[in-house]
Amino acid sequence: MTAGQPLVTYNRVQVAQAGYDDTVITIITNSGNFSTVEPQLNKQLRAGELAVIVER
């Protein structure tokens, strides 16, 4: 993965019209392999912004 690489794509309009929340959940299963795992909480992110800062 590289910074800014999309993790998922979906049609927000269709999701909203179906009555679902458009929140995307990201799970890091190997967080123990990194010295820093800092999610950007409570922020409305735009395309290209970092959702999680991860450092080895």
CSV table of C-alpha atoms in Angstrom, one decimal:
chain,number,residue,atom,x,y,z
A,1,MET,CA,0.0,0.0,0.0
A,2,THR,CA,1.1,3.5,-0.6
A,3,ALA,CA,-0.1,6.8,0.9
A,4,GLY,CA,-3.3,8.0,-0.9
A,5,GLN,CA,-4.0,4.6,-2.4
A,6,PRO,CA,-7.8,3.9,-2.3
A,7,LEU,CA,-8.7,1.1,0.1
A,8,VAL,CA,-12.3,0.7,-1.0
A,9,THR,CA,-14.7,2.3,-3.6
A,10,TYR,CA,-18.5,2.5,-3.4
A,11,ASN,CA,-21.4,4.6,-4.6
A,12,ARG,CA,-22.3,6.9,-1.6
A,13,VAL,CA,-25.5,8.0,-3.3
A,14,GLN,CA,-26.8,4.4,-3.7
A,15,VAL,CA,-25.8,3.6,-0.1
A,16,ALA,CA,-27.6,6.6,1.2
A,17,GLN,CA,-30.7,5.9,-0.9
A,18,ALA,CA,-30.8,2.4,0.4
A,19,GLY,CA,-30.9,3.8,4.0
A,20,TYR,CA,-27.4,2.6,5.1
A,21,ASP,CA,-24.7,4.5,6.9
A,22,ASP,CA,-21.7,5.2,4.6
A,23,THR,CA,-19.0,4.8,7.3
A,24,VAL,CA,-16.1,2.7,6.2
A,25,ILE,CA,-14.4,0.6,8.9
A,26,THR,CA,-10.7,-0.2,8.5
A,27,ILE,CA,-9.1,-3.0,10.4
A,28,ILE,CA,-5.3,-3.5,10.8
A,29,THR,CA,-4.7,-7.1,11.7
A,30,ASN,CA,-0.9,-6.9,12.1
A,31,SER,CA,-0.7,-3.7,14.2
A,32,GLY,CA,1.9,-5.4,16.5
A,33,ASN,CA,4.4,-5.2,13.6
A,34,PHE,CA,4.4,-1.4,13.7
A,35,SER,CA,5.7,1.1,16.2
A,36,THR,CA,2.9,3.6,15.5
A,37,VAL,CA,-0.7,3.0,14.4
A,38,GLU,CA,-2.5,6.3,14.7
A,39,PRO,CA,-6.0,6.4,13.2
A,40,GLN,CA,-7.3,9.8,12.2
A,41,LEU,CA,-10.5,9.7,14.4
A,42,ASN,CA,-13.5,11.9,14.2
A,43,LYS,CA,-12.4,13.5,10.9
A,44,GLN,CA,-14.2,13.8,7.6
A,45,LEU,CA,-11.5,12.6,5.2
A,46,ARG,CA,-11.3,13.4,1.6
A,47,ALA,CA,-9.8,11.3,-1.2
A,48,GLY,CA,-6.1,11.2,-0.9
A,49,GLU,CA,-6.0,12.0,2.9
A,50,LEU,CA,-4.4,9.5,5.3
A,51,ALA,CA,-7.0,7.5,7.3
A,52,VAL,CA,-4.3,5.8,9.5
A,53,ILE,CA,-0.7,6.8,10.1
A,54,VAL,CA,1.4,3.7,10.3
A,55,GLU,CA,5.2,3.6,11.0
A,56,ARG,CA,7.5,0.6,11.3
